[in-house]
Amino acid sequence: MVVRLFLKSVPLLVAAMLAGPASAQIGHGSATSVSVANAPRLHFTPDEMALANAVAGDPDLAAFYGRHGLRPVFLGESGAPRREALRQAIAEAPRHAIPSARYAPHLLGASEGIEAELAHARTLSRLLSDLSGGVLRPSRVDDEIKREGGGRDVPGLMARFVGSSDPARVIASAAPDHPAYRALQQALAGGADLDIPHHLPRVPEGLWRIGARGADLPLMRARLEAMGLATPGAEPMLYDAELALSVQRFQEAAGLPADGIAGQQTIRALNGEAPSGQDGRQRAIAVALERLRWMGGHDLNQRHVWVNIPEYSTTIVENGAEVFRTRSVVGKHADQMRTPEFSDMLSHVVVNPTWTVPPGMLQRIYLPELRANRYAFPHLDVIDRRGNVVPREALDLSGGFPYRLRQKPSDDNALGIVKFIFPNPWNIYLHDTPNKSLFGNRMRAASNGCIRIGDPVDLAHQLLSRQTDDPAAMFRRARDGGREQWLTMRPAIPVHLVYFTAWPDDQGRVRLFDDVYGRDARIWNALQDATQG
């Protein structure tokens, strides 16, 4: 009973982690010494008790100090290198697009003793949490972002920090170790690939192709030259092939269609207007860095499928390098149609798929027309709860609609000839489509939420290539069977549905994409609120 009452006065997490040898003492002096077999440590100095009580409400700090014997790590001469490493990391936080003010560095030297220890520990914990998992909890910013942030083993990182001869390196290692993160950091610092020269005269809007002439072209040449995209030409007022090539290089860096034609969008970007101006570019990069920190719990060097919604692209990455790319169509910018962000495991390639109309689409689109005409949509079967096809004349449309609508496998099936399954609560998957026209559009937010694939058979072959020497033959056999067939992925492959409006290409140049759903704007505003200090 005495032990139980004492433990209630000590943070339980700390007490559990300080389990001691076969005997322990309760107090000294005024307290009675009691031996308890296999009991936790029960004697604490006043300083230890003060530290235990101070961190009791913080699971990360409680876990760390519990493992560290409730000993301070920042005080005295031995703590000086750690204090300096923390100050250095705070000063470098802007390299991660996090203002140093978030960590209140001016308060670190404003206290002594246990208060100074706690100030440094809380600051280190926040910094490590931010770098390893993100400043924000993404699902709280936008409920269509189905992520909670990265790994965040803050107690483990703090233990490494304390045990390291180079504590500054431990802090730096908490951020994503990924080439894209480093490329984004370099671009944030002011890469010369797209440093918009605001001081030069603006280029009047127009439409310029090879062979066009005009007095405004020297202004365009001057801006491109100031960005390191020199445009030598014998005739400054001629839009020649060299100028078109420089414009194309600018378009690639700005994330614009790289056709070498200077139209309204390209000229506005050259003039530094958002979203491709420097301010818009830096914000997109800052948000991209935060989004990559959310991915901290995933190994992005292993083989995975990467669907970047604003880029309208689906790729396969192996050992950090892209090995396959295809165009995609994503959800419309409308309620219940925007493609959510999440990660899962792609488990099956389904050949000759059937298509079941999603419940939301059934209610919005199909049911009103069926009530008006029960014979509408003749290409769809009506299926009851037992899986039986219901003749249209037998439908009961007087109340609810206890049926599903299903389309048989065919070349005209809404899912085409193949879909890619990664089971999730939102019923999102990748699939073929009989309608190929949308893949030629620049803006491809046109589906009901799932991702349509421009080269679905090639994607299937690439995915199956790890489990057979002839993936094309495996796919063809399933296709020729005519019936729906599920090919199991062995092993399953991670799939990440992401939303990066700034992302480096294979040469490390950061490209920009439209914030089609407005999510980056919300994240930027939330980051501003969270990093005010």
Short mmCIF file of C-alpha atoms in Angstrom, two decimals:
data_model
loop_
_atom_site.label_atom_id
_atom_site.label_comp_id
_atom_site.label_asym_id
_atom_site.label_seq_id
_atom_site.Cartn_x
_atom_site.Cartn_y
_atom_site.Cartn_z
CA MET A 1 0.00 0.00 0.00
CA VAL A 2 2.85 2.41 0.86
CA VAL A 3 4.49 1.73 -2.50
CA ARG A 4 1.20 2.27 -4.35
CA LEU A 5 0.56 5.60 -2.65
CA PHE A 6 4.10 6.74 -3.35
CA LEU A 7 3.89 5.87 -7.02
CA LYS A 8 0.79 8.01 -7.36
CA SER A 9 2.88 11.01 -6.35
CA VAL A 10 5.49 10.33 -9.05
CA PRO A 11 4.78 10.45 -12.80
CA LEU A 12 3.93 6.87 -13.63
CA LEU A 13 5.78 6.86 -16.92
CA VAL A 14 8.98 8.06 -15.27
CA ALA A 15 8.63 5.64 -12.36
CA ALA A 16 8.14 2.72 -14.71
CA MET A 17 11.22 3.61 -16.70
CA LEU A 18 13.30 3.93 -13.57
CA ALA A 19 12.65 0.38 -12.41
CA GLY A 20 15.57 -0.49 -10.18
CA PRO A 21 17.16 -3.57 -8.64
CA ALA A 22 15.55 -6.04 -6.24
CA SER A 23 15.33 -3.56 -3.39
CA ALA A 24 14.60 0.14 -3.05
CA GLN A 25 14.20 2.66 -0.27
CA ILE A 26 11.30 5.00 0.32
CA GLY A 27 12.73 8.28 1.50
CA HIS A 28 15.52 9.15 3.95
CA GLY A 29 15.51 10.85 7.35
CA SER A 30 11.87 11.45 8.15
CA ALA A 31 10.67 8.72 5.81
CA THR A 32 10.84 5.02 6.65
CA SER A 33 13.16 2.79 4.65
CA VAL A 34 11.30 -0.18 3.19
CA SER A 35 12.81 -3.01 1.14
CA VAL A 36 10.58 -4.22 -1.69
CA ALA A 37 11.48 -7.19 -3.88
CA ASN A 38 11.68 -6.32 -7.60
CA ALA A 39 10.29 -2.83 -6.89
CA PRO A 40 10.91 0.28 -8.97
CA ARG A 41 13.31 2.89 -7.73
CA LEU A 42 11.48 4.91 -5.07
CA HIS A 43 14.03 7.43 -3.84
CA PHE A 44 14.40 10.72 -5.69
CA THR A 45 16.34 13.84 -4.81
CA PRO A 46 14.45 17.15 -4.72
CA ASP A 47 16.00 18.11 -8.09
CA GLU A 48 14.96 14.80 -9.63
CA MET A 49 11.45 15.18 -8.30
CA ALA A 50 11.26 18.73 -9.66
CA LEU A 51 12.39 17.55 -13.09
CA ALA A 52 10.01 14.56 -13.03
CA ASN A 53 7.04 16.73 -12.14
CA ALA A 54 7.98 19.36 -14.72
CA VAL A 55 8.04 16.87 -17.62
CA ALA A 56 5.15 14.69 -16.44
CA GLY A 57 2.73 16.25 -18.92
CA ASP A 58 5.07 15.85 -21.90
CA PRO A 59 5.32 12.18 -22.99
CA ASP A 60 8.46 12.75 -25.08
CA LEU A 61 10.39 14.52 -22.33
CA ALA A 62 9.09 12.14 -19.67
CA ALA A 63 10.28 9.19 -21.73
CA PHE A 64 13.68 10.75 -22.38
CA TYR A 65 14.44 11.83 -18.82
CA GLY A 66 13.02 8.57 -17.49
CA ARG A 67 15.54 6.63 -19.56
CA HIS A 68 18.27 9.09 -18.64
CA GLY A 69 17.81 8.70 -14.89
CA LEU A 70 16.28 12.17 -14.39
CA ARG A 71 19.71 13.70 -14.88
CA PRO A 72 20.12 17.12 -16.52
CA VAL A 73 21.94 17.15 -19.84
CA PHE A 74 22.27 20.86 -20.65
CA LEU A 75 23.71 22.24 -17.41
CA GLY A 76 27.31 22.89 -16.45
CA GLU A 77 30.46 22.52 -18.48
CA SER A 78 29.49 19.12 -19.86
CA GLY A 79 26.28 20.58 -21.27
CA ALA A 80 28.01 23.47 -23.07
CA PRO A 81 28.50 21.62 -26.40
CA ARG A 82 24.84 20.63 -26.39
CA ARG A 83 23.69 24.17 -25.65
CA GLU A 84 25.84 25.45 -28.48
CA ALA A 85 24.62 22.77 -30.89
CA LEU A 86 21.01 23.70 -30.10
CA ARG A 87 21.68 27.42 -30.66
CA GLN A 88 23.42 26.63 -33.95
CA ALA A 89 20.49 24.48 -35.12
CA ILE A 90 17.99 27.21 -34.25
CA ALA A 91 20.01 29.70 -36.27
CA GLU A 92 19.90 27.31 -39.23
CA ALA A 93 16.16 26.58 -38.96
CA PRO A 94 15.35 29.03 -41.82
CA ARG A 95 17.15 26.57 -44.14
CA HIS A 96 14.15 24.35 -43.47
CA ALA A 97 11.73 27.27 -44.04
CA ILE A 98 11.09 27.45 -40.29
CA PRO A 99 11.72 30.85 -38.67
CA SER A 100 14.18 30.76 -35.77
CA ALA A 101 11.69 32.78 -33.72
CA ARG A 102 9.55 29.64 -33.34
CA TYR A 103 12.15 28.38 -30.86
CA ALA A 104 12.47 31.62 -28.85
CA PRO A 105 16.30 31.53 -28.72
CA HIS A 106 16.36 34.68 -26.57
CA LEU A 107 14.84 32.70 -23.68
CA LEU A 108 17.54 30.02 -23.55
CA GLY A 109 19.97 32.15 -21.59
CA ALA A 110 17.36 33.86 -19.44
CA SER A 111 17.17 31.25 -16.66
CA GLU A 112 19.34 29.06 -14.46
CA GLY A 113 19.28 25.64 -12.88
CA ILE A 114 16.37 23.36 -13.55
CA GLU A 115 14.49 26.10 -15.45
CA ALA A 116 17.40 26.46 -17.87
CA GLU A 117 17.49 22.69 -18.32
CA LEU A 118 13.80 22.59 -19.10
CA ALA A 119 14.00 25.55 -21.49
CA HIS A 120 16.69 23.83 -23.54
CA ALA A 121 15.01 20.43 -23.42
CA ARG A 122 11.62 21.74 -24.52
CA THR A 123 13.21 23.69 -27.35
CA LEU A 124 15.21 20.67 -28.52
CA SER A 125 12.10 18.47 -28.36
CA ARG A 126 10.09 20.91 -30.47
CA LEU A 127 12.88 21.30 -33.02
CA LEU A 128 13.38 17.55 -33.38
CA SER A 129 9.64 16.99 -33.68
CA ASP A 130 9.36 19.68 -36.35
CA LEU A 131 12.25 18.34 -38.42
CA SER A 132 11.36 14.66 -38.15
CA GLY A 133 7.59 14.91 -38.61
CA GLY A 134 6.61 18.44 -39.58
CA VAL A 135 5.50 21.60 -37.83
CA LEU A 136 1.82 20.95 -38.55
CA ARG A 137 -0.54 18.03 -38.07
CA PRO A 138 -1.71 17.88 -41.70
CA SER A 139 -5.16 16.41 -41.16
CA ARG A 140 -5.99 19.38 -38.93
CA VAL A 141 -5.17 21.82 -41.74
CA ASP A 142 -7.24 20.09 -44.43
CA ASP A 143 -9.45 17.06 -43.83
CA GLU A 144 -8.65 15.80 -47.34
CA ILE A 145 -5.04 15.25 -46.23
CA LYS A 146 -5.19 11.82 -44.63
CA ARG A 147 -1.82 12.05 -42.90
CA GLU A 148 -0.73 12.66 -39.33
CA GLY A 149 2.89 13.56 -39.99
CA GLY A 150 6.14 11.65 -39.80
CA GLY A 151 7.78 9.22 -37.39
CA ARG A 152 8.76 11.58 -34.56
CA ASP A 153 10.85 9.35 -32.28
CA VAL A 154 11.76 12.41 -30.24
CA PRO A 155 12.98 10.52 -27.12
CA GLY A 156 15.23 8.36 -29.31
CA LEU A 157 16.61 11.39 -31.13
CA MET A 158 17.25 13.16 -27.83
CA ALA A 159 19.12 10.12 -26.55
CA ARG A 160 21.29 10.12 -29.68
CA PHE A 161 21.84 13.87 -29.25
CA VAL A 162 23.07 13.41 -25.68
CA GLY A 163 25.27 10.43 -26.52
CA SER A 164 26.88 11.93 -29.63
CA SER A 165 30.24 13.65 -29.91
CA ASP A 166 28.62 15.77 -32.64
CA PRO A 167 25.15 16.74 -31.31
CA ALA A 168 24.63 19.29 -34.09
CA ARG A 169 24.83 16.49 -36.65
CA VAL A 170 22.14 14.55 -34.79
CA ILE A 171 19.75 17.50 -35.03
CA ALA A 172 20.49 17.91 -38.73
CA SER A 173 19.86 14.19 -39.29
CA ALA A 174 16.29 14.52 -37.98
CA ALA A 175 15.23 16.19 -41.24
CA PRO A 176 14.40 14.00 -44.27
CA ASP A 177 17.49 12.43 -45.82
CA HIS A 178 16.25 12.72 -49.38
CA PRO A 179 17.73 14.35 -52.50
CA ALA A 180 14.48 16.24 -53.12
CA TYR A 181 14.64 17.81 -49.65
CA ARG A 182 18.19 18.99 -50.27
CA ALA A 183 17.29 20.34 -53.72
CA LEU A 184 14.35 22.24 -52.25
CA GLN A 185 16.58 23.66 -49.52
CA GLN A 186 19.07 24.84 -52.14
CA ALA A 187 16.30 26.46 -54.15
CA LEU A 188 14.91 28.09 -51.01
CA ALA A 189 18.33 29.64 -50.41
CA GLY A 190 18.08 31.38 -53.78
CA GLY A 191 19.06 29.09 -56.61
CA ALA A 192 19.94 31.00 -59.75
CA ASP A 193 17.68 28.87 -61.92
CA LEU A 194 14.68 31.09 -61.32
CA ASP A 195 15.71 34.32 -59.60
CA ILE A 196 13.14 36.73 -61.03
CA PRO A 197 14.78 40.16 -61.69
CA HIS A 198 12.10 42.52 -60.37
CA HIS A 199 14.22 45.63 -60.99
CA LEU A 200 14.08 45.29 -64.79
CA PRO A 201 11.27 46.70 -66.96
CA ARG A 202 8.28 44.41 -67.34
CA VAL A 203 7.72 42.50 -70.55
CA PRO A 204 4.38 43.47 -72.17
CA GLU A 205 2.06 40.51 -72.66
CA GLY A 206 1.89 38.94 -76.08
CA LEU A 207 2.30 35.66 -77.93
CA TRP A 208 5.75 34.89 -79.27
CA ARG A 209 6.82 32.02 -81.53
CA ILE A 210 9.94 31.42 -83.60
CA GLY A 211 10.05 33.92 -86.45
CA ALA A 212 8.05 36.65 -84.70
CA ARG A 213 9.53 40.15 -84.43
CA GLY A 214 8.86 42.97 -82.01
CA ALA A 215 10.34 45.87 -80.06
CA ASP A 216 9.46 44.18 -76.73
CA LEU A 217 11.82 41.24 -77.27
CA PRO A 218 14.95 42.99 -75.90
CA LEU A 219 13.07 43.32 -72.57
CA MET A 220 12.44 39.58 -72.56
CA ARG A 221 16.07 38.88 -73.43
CA ALA A 222 17.25 41.14 -70.60
CA ARG A 223 15.16 39.30 -68.00
CA LEU A 224 16.28 35.89 -69.19
CA GLU A 225 19.91 36.98 -69.26
CA ALA A 226 19.64 38.32 -65.68
CA MET A 227 18.48 34.84 -64.58
CA GLY A 228 21.52 33.19 -66.17
CA LEU A 229 19.57 32.15 -69.26
CA ALA A 230 21.60 34.07 -71.82
CA THR A 231 19.99 34.50 -75.25
CA PRO A 232 22.68 35.43 -77.78
CA GLY A 233 21.22 36.47 -81.09
CA ALA A 234 22.23 38.57 -84.06
CA GLU A 235 18.82 40.28 -84.12
CA PRO A 236 17.61 41.34 -80.64
CA MET A 237 14.08 41.98 -81.92
CA LEU A 238 13.72 38.51 -83.51
CA TYR A 239 12.20 35.58 -81.62
CA ASP A 240 14.73 33.09 -82.95
CA ALA A 241 15.48 29.46 -82.03
CA GLU A 242 18.05 30.48 -79.39
CA LEU A 243 15.53 32.71 -77.63
CA ALA A 244 12.89 29.97 -77.78
CA LEU A 245 15.37 27.56 -76.16
CA SER A 246 16.04 30.03 -73.32
CA VAL A 247 12.30 30.48 -72.83
CA GLN A 248 11.90 26.70 -72.73
CA ARG A 249 14.57 26.42 -70.02
CA PHE A 250 12.75 29.08 -68.01
CA GLN A 251 9.44 27.26 -68.46
CA GLU A 252 10.99 24.01 -67.22
CA ALA A 253 12.29 25.74 -64.09
CA ALA A 254 8.94 27.45 -63.48
CA GLY A 255 6.90 24.29 -63.93
CA LEU A 256 5.17 25.61 -67.06
CA PRO A 257 4.53 23.71 -70.30
CA ALA A 258 8.02 23.68 -71.82
CA ASP A 259 7.12 24.41 -75.45
CA GLY A 260 9.38 27.43 -76.02
CA ILE A 261 6.38 29.62 -76.87
CA ALA A 262 6.10 32.78 -74.77
CA GLY A 263 2.42 33.34 -74.12
CA GLN A 264 0.50 35.12 -71.39
CA GLN A 265 1.36 32.66 -68.61
CA THR A 266 5.07 32.56 -69.44
CA ILE A 267 5.37 36.33 -69.68
CA ARG A 268 3.55 36.82 -66.38
CA ALA A 269 5.98 34.37 -64.79
CA LEU A 270 8.92 36.26 -66.32
CA ASN A 271 7.50 39.42 -64.78
CA GLY A 272 7.51 37.78 -61.35
CA GLU A 273 3.77 37.45 -60.90
CA ALA A 274 2.34 34.73 -58.65
CA PRO A 275 2.16 31.80 -58.65
CA SER A 276 5.47 31.57 -60.49
CA GLY A 277 7.01 34.77 -59.11
CA GLN A 278 9.72 34.61 -56.48
CA ASP A 279 7.32 35.07 -53.56
CA GLY A 280 4.99 32.36 -54.86
CA ARG A 281 7.97 30.15 -55.64
CA GLN A 282 9.45 30.49 -52.16
CA ARG A 283 6.10 29.76 -50.54
CA ALA A 284 5.64 26.66 -52.69
CA ILE A 285 9.11 25.46 -51.71
CA ALA A 286 8.48 26.13 -48.01
CA VAL A 287 5.26 24.12 -48.15
CA ALA A 288 7.00 21.32 -50.07
CA LEU A 289 9.65 21.05 -47.37
CA GLU A 290 6.92 20.73 -44.74
CA ARG A 291 5.13 18.09 -46.81
CA LEU A 292 8.33 16.04 -47.09
CA ARG A 293 8.74 16.21 -43.32
CA TRP A 294 5.26 14.67 -43.06
CA MET A 295 6.62 11.73 -45.06
CA GLY A 296 9.30 11.06 -42.42
CA GLY A 297 7.81 7.71 -41.52
CA HIS A 298 8.28 6.35 -45.06
CA ASP A 299 11.42 5.07 -46.76
CA LEU A 300 11.30 6.98 -50.03
CA ASN A 301 14.42 5.25 -51.31
CA GLN A 302 12.68 1.88 -51.57
CA ARG A 303 10.58 1.02 -54.61
CA HIS A 304 7.28 2.90 -54.58
CA VAL A 305 4.54 4.45 -56.70
CA TRP A 306 4.39 8.25 -56.48
CA VAL A 307 1.26 10.11 -57.63
CA ASN A 308 1.82 13.87 -57.54
CA ILE A 309 -1.65 15.35 -57.83
CA PRO A 310 -0.77 18.92 -59.00
CA GLU A 311 1.71 17.55 -61.54
CA TYR A 312 -0.91 15.12 -62.92
CA SER A 313 1.74 12.42 -62.98
CA THR A 314 2.29 8.87 -61.74
CA THR A 315 5.81 7.52 -61.43
CA ILE A 316 7.62 4.47 -60.09
CA VAL A 317 10.77 5.19 -58.07
CA GLU A 318 13.48 2.64 -57.31
CA ASN A 319 16.57 3.36 -55.21
CA GLY A 320 15.69 7.03 -55.29
CA ALA A 321 15.57 7.20 -59.11
CA GLU A 322 12.52 7.43 -61.35
CA VAL A 323 12.17 4.36 -63.59
CA PHE A 324 8.68 4.92 -65.02
CA ARG A 325 6.45 7.93 -65.69
CA THR A 326 2.99 8.43 -67.13
CA ARG A 327 0.40 11.19 -67.25
CA SER A 328 -2.57 11.07 -64.91
CA VAL A 329 -6.02 12.55 -64.51
CA VAL A 330 -6.98 13.37 -60.91
CA GLY A 331 -10.14 14.42 -59.09
CA LYS A 332 -12.08 17.55 -59.97
CA HIS A 333 -11.84 20.58 -57.72
CA ALA A 334 -15.29 19.94 -56.27
CA ASP A 335 -16.68 18.57 -53.02
CA GLN A 336 -16.31 14.79 -52.67
CA MET A 337 -14.29 14.65 -55.90
CA ARG A 338 -10.88 16.00 -54.92
CA THR A 339 -8.26 13.25 -54.69
CA PRO A 340 -7.16 12.85 -51.06
CA GLU A 341 -3.55 12.54 -49.91
CA PHE A 342 -2.44 9.36 -48.17
CA SER A 343 -0.06 6.40 -48.39
CA ASP A 344 -0.94 2.73 -48.60
CA MET A 345 0.24 -0.57 -50.08
CA LEU A 346 -0.60 -1.47 -53.68
CA SER A 347 -1.59 -5.11 -53.38
CA HIS A 348 -3.28 -6.16 -56.66
CA VAL A 349 -3.32 -5.50 -60.37
CA VAL A 350 -6.91 -6.25 -61.51
CA VAL A 351 -7.21 -7.20 -65.19
CA ASN A 352 -10.60 -6.94 -66.95
CA PRO A 353 -12.13 -5.16 -63.94
CA THR A 354 -15.79 -4.78 -63.21
CA TRP A 355 -16.83 -1.30 -62.12
CA THR A 356 -19.19 -0.65 -59.24
CA VAL A 357 -20.55 2.89 -59.18
CA PRO A 358 -19.32 4.56 -55.96
CA PRO A 359 -22.11 5.38 -53.47
CA GLY A 360 -21.62 9.15 -53.67
CA MET A 361 -21.70 9.13 -57.46
CA LEU A 362 -24.73 6.83 -57.38
CA GLN A 363 -26.65 9.31 -55.26
CA ARG A 364 -25.53 12.44 -57.15
CA ILE A 365 -25.67 11.31 -60.75
CA TYR A 366 -27.30 7.96 -61.37
CA LEU A 367 -30.19 7.64 -58.95
CA PRO A 368 -32.09 10.80 -60.06
CA GLU A 369 -32.10 9.56 -63.67
CA LEU A 370 -33.07 6.03 -62.66
CA ARG A 371 -36.04 7.38 -60.74
CA ALA A 372 -37.08 9.25 -63.87
CA ASN A 373 -36.41 6.26 -66.14
CA ARG A 374 -35.70 2.84 -64.68
CA TYR A 375 -34.18 1.74 -67.99
CA ALA A 376 -31.50 4.47 -67.96
CA PHE A 377 -27.86 3.38 -68.16
CA PRO A 378 -28.48 0.05 -69.92
CA HIS A 379 -24.76 -0.76 -69.80
CA LEU A 380 -24.99 -1.13 -66.01
CA ASP A 381 -26.39 -4.13 -64.14
CA VAL A 382 -28.48 -3.53 -61.02
CA ILE A 383 -27.22 -5.83 -58.25
CA ASP A 384 -29.12 -6.67 -55.05
CA ARG A 385 -27.62 -7.37 -51.64
CA ARG A 386 -27.18 -11.07 -52.48
CA GLY A 387 -25.17 -10.27 -55.60
CA ASN A 388 -27.98 -11.13 -58.02
CA VAL A 389 -28.82 -9.12 -61.14
CA VAL A 390 -32.24 -7.48 -60.77
CA PRO A 391 -34.36 -6.98 -63.93
CA ARG A 392 -35.17 -3.32 -64.43
CA GLU A 393 -38.93 -3.99 -64.40
CA ALA A 394 -38.58 -5.55 -60.93
CA LEU A 395 -36.88 -2.53 -59.35
CA ASP A 396 -38.53 -0.99 -56.31
CA LEU A 397 -37.82 2.73 -56.61
CA SER A 398 -40.47 3.89 -54.15
CA GLY A 399 -38.16 4.31 -51.14
CA GLY A 400 -34.45 3.89 -50.78
CA PHE A 401 -32.18 2.22 -53.31
CA PRO A 402 -30.92 -1.07 -51.80
CA TYR A 403 -28.93 -1.90 -54.93
CA ARG A 404 -25.55 -1.40 -56.53
CA LEU A 405 -24.81 -0.52 -60.13
CA ARG A 406 -22.10 -2.60 -61.77
CA GLN A 407 -20.52 -2.64 -65.22
CA LYS A 408 -19.15 -5.89 -66.66
CA PRO A 409 -15.60 -6.15 -68.02
CA SER A 410 -15.35 -4.70 -71.52
CA ASP A 411 -13.28 -2.34 -73.61
CA ASP A 412 -15.85 0.36 -72.78
CA ASN A 413 -15.74 -0.27 -69.02
CA ALA A 414 -15.27 2.95 -67.07
CA LEU A 415 -12.09 1.45 -65.58
CA GLY A 416 -10.75 0.34 -68.95
CA ILE A 417 -8.90 -2.97 -68.95
CA VAL A 418 -6.93 -2.70 -65.70
CA LYS A 419 -7.05 -1.10 -62.26
CA PHE A 420 -4.56 -0.99 -59.40
CA ILE A 421 -5.83 -1.66 -55.90
CA PHE A 422 -4.50 -0.39 -52.57
CA PRO A 423 -7.45 -0.92 -50.17
CA ASN A 424 -8.35 2.28 -48.34
CA PRO A 425 -11.41 3.81 -46.64
CA TRP A 426 -11.89 6.36 -49.42
CA ASN A 427 -12.20 3.83 -52.25
CA ILE A 428 -9.42 5.49 -54.26
CA TYR A 429 -7.43 3.52 -56.81
CA LEU A 430 -5.53 3.90 -60.09
CA HIS A 431 -7.17 2.73 -63.31
CA ASP A 432 -7.29 2.74 -67.08
CA THR A 433 -10.03 4.63 -68.92
CA PRO A 434 -11.61 4.31 -72.37
CA ASN A 435 -11.57 8.12 -72.65
CA LYS A 436 -8.02 9.06 -73.59
CA SER A 437 -8.66 12.63 -74.73
CA LEU A 438 -8.08 14.26 -71.33
CA PHE A 439 -4.44 13.16 -71.20
CA GLY A 440 -3.59 15.76 -73.84
CA ASN A 441 -4.78 18.61 -71.61
CA ARG A 442 -2.42 20.58 -69.42
CA MET A 443 -4.99 20.83 -66.61
CA ARG A 444 -6.13 17.29 -65.82
CA ALA A 445 -8.28 17.60 -62.67
CA ALA A 446 -11.33 15.94 -64.23
CA SER A 447 -12.14 12.64 -62.48
CA ASN A 448 -14.47 11.80 -59.60
CA GLY A 449 -11.51 11.27 -57.26
CA CYS A 450 -9.67 8.19 -58.52
CA ILE A 451 -6.54 8.48 -60.64
CA ARG A 452 -6.74 7.65 -64.34
CA ILE A 453 -3.50 6.43 -65.87
CA GLY A 454 -2.27 7.43 -69.31
CA ASP A 455 -0.22 4.26 -69.91
CA PRO A 456 -1.92 1.68 -67.69
CA VAL A 457 -0.65 -1.47 -69.41
CA ASP A 458 2.95 -0.25 -69.25
CA LEU A 459 2.40 0.55 -65.56
CA ALA A 460 1.10 -2.98 -64.99
CA HIS A 461 4.11 -4.50 -66.75
CA GLN A 462 6.50 -2.42 -64.67
CA LEU A 463 4.76 -3.32 -61.40
CA LEU A 464 4.71 -7.04 -62.21
CA SER A 465 8.33 -7.13 -63.35
CA ARG A 466 9.63 -8.11 -59.90
CA GLN A 467 7.64 -11.37 -59.80
CA THR A 468 7.99 -12.69 -63.34
CA ASP A 469 10.57 -12.64 -66.13
CA ASP A 470 7.81 -11.90 -68.65
CA PRO A 471 5.28 -9.47 -67.13
CA ALA A 472 3.75 -8.76 -70.54
CA ALA A 473 2.90 -12.44 -70.97
CA MET A 474 1.45 -12.64 -67.45
CA PHE A 475 -0.74 -9.65 -68.16
CA ARG A 476 -1.75 -10.93 -71.61
CA ARG A 477 -2.87 -14.31 -70.25
CA ALA A 478 -5.08 -12.58 -67.70
CA ARG A 479 -6.42 -10.22 -70.33
CA ASP A 480 -7.21 -12.99 -72.82
CA GLY A 481 -9.28 -14.82 -70.19
CA GLY A 482 -11.97 -12.17 -70.55
CA ARG A 483 -13.00 -12.38 -66.91
CA GLU A 484 -11.97 -10.19 -63.99
CA GLN A 485 -8.69 -11.52 -62.63
CA TRP A 486 -6.75 -10.26 -59.62
CA LEU A 487 -2.95 -10.54 -59.89
CA THR A 488 -1.39 -10.33 -56.45
CA MET A 489 1.63 -8.09 -56.08
CA ARG A 490 4.51 -10.01 -54.50
CA PRO A 491 5.61 -8.10 -52.58
CA ALA A 492 3.06 -5.31 -52.23
CA ILE A 493 4.53 -1.91 -53.13
CA PRO A 494 4.03 1.38 -51.27
CA VAL A 495 1.92 3.96 -53.08
CA HIS A 496 1.99 7.61 -52.07
CA LEU A 497 -0.68 10.06 -53.18
CA VAL A 498 1.02 13.40 -52.62
CA TYR A 499 0.52 17.08 -53.40
CA PHE A 500 3.75 18.91 -54.24
CA THR A 501 3.41 22.18 -56.14
CA ALA A 502 7.21 22.48 -56.03
CA TRP A 503 9.32 19.44 -56.86
CA PRO A 504 12.82 18.97 -58.35
CA ASP A 505 13.26 17.22 -61.66
CA ASP A 506 15.94 14.60 -62.35
CA GLN A 507 18.52 17.37 -62.70
CA GLY A 508 17.62 18.96 -59.36
CA ARG A 509 15.83 21.96 -60.87
CA VAL A 510 12.72 22.85 -58.92
CA ARG A 511 9.57 22.95 -61.03
CA LEU A 512 6.32 24.59 -59.98
CA PHE A 513 2.76 23.37 -60.48
CA ASP A 514 -0.62 24.98 -59.93
CA ASP A 515 -2.20 24.70 -56.48
CA VAL A 516 -5.24 23.13 -58.10
CA TYR A 517 -7.15 22.46 -54.85
CA GLY A 518 -5.89 25.46 -52.86
CA ARG A 519 -4.30 23.17 -50.27
CA ASP A 520 -0.89 24.85 -50.32
CA ALA A 521 -2.47 28.20 -49.51
CA ARG A 522 -4.08 26.73 -46.38
CA ILE A 523 -0.84 25.04 -45.33
CA TRP A 524 1.13 28.25 -45.85
CA ASN A 525 -1.28 30.20 -43.66
CA ALA A 526 -1.16 27.51 -40.98
CA LEU A 527 2.65 27.54 -41.07
CA GLN A 528 2.66 31.29 -40.62
CA ASP A 529 0.43 30.95 -37.56
CA ALA A 530 2.52 28.12 -36.11
CA THR A 531 5.94 29.70 -36.58
CA GLN A 532 5.38 33.14 -35.10
CA GLY A 533 7.33 32.15 -32.02
#
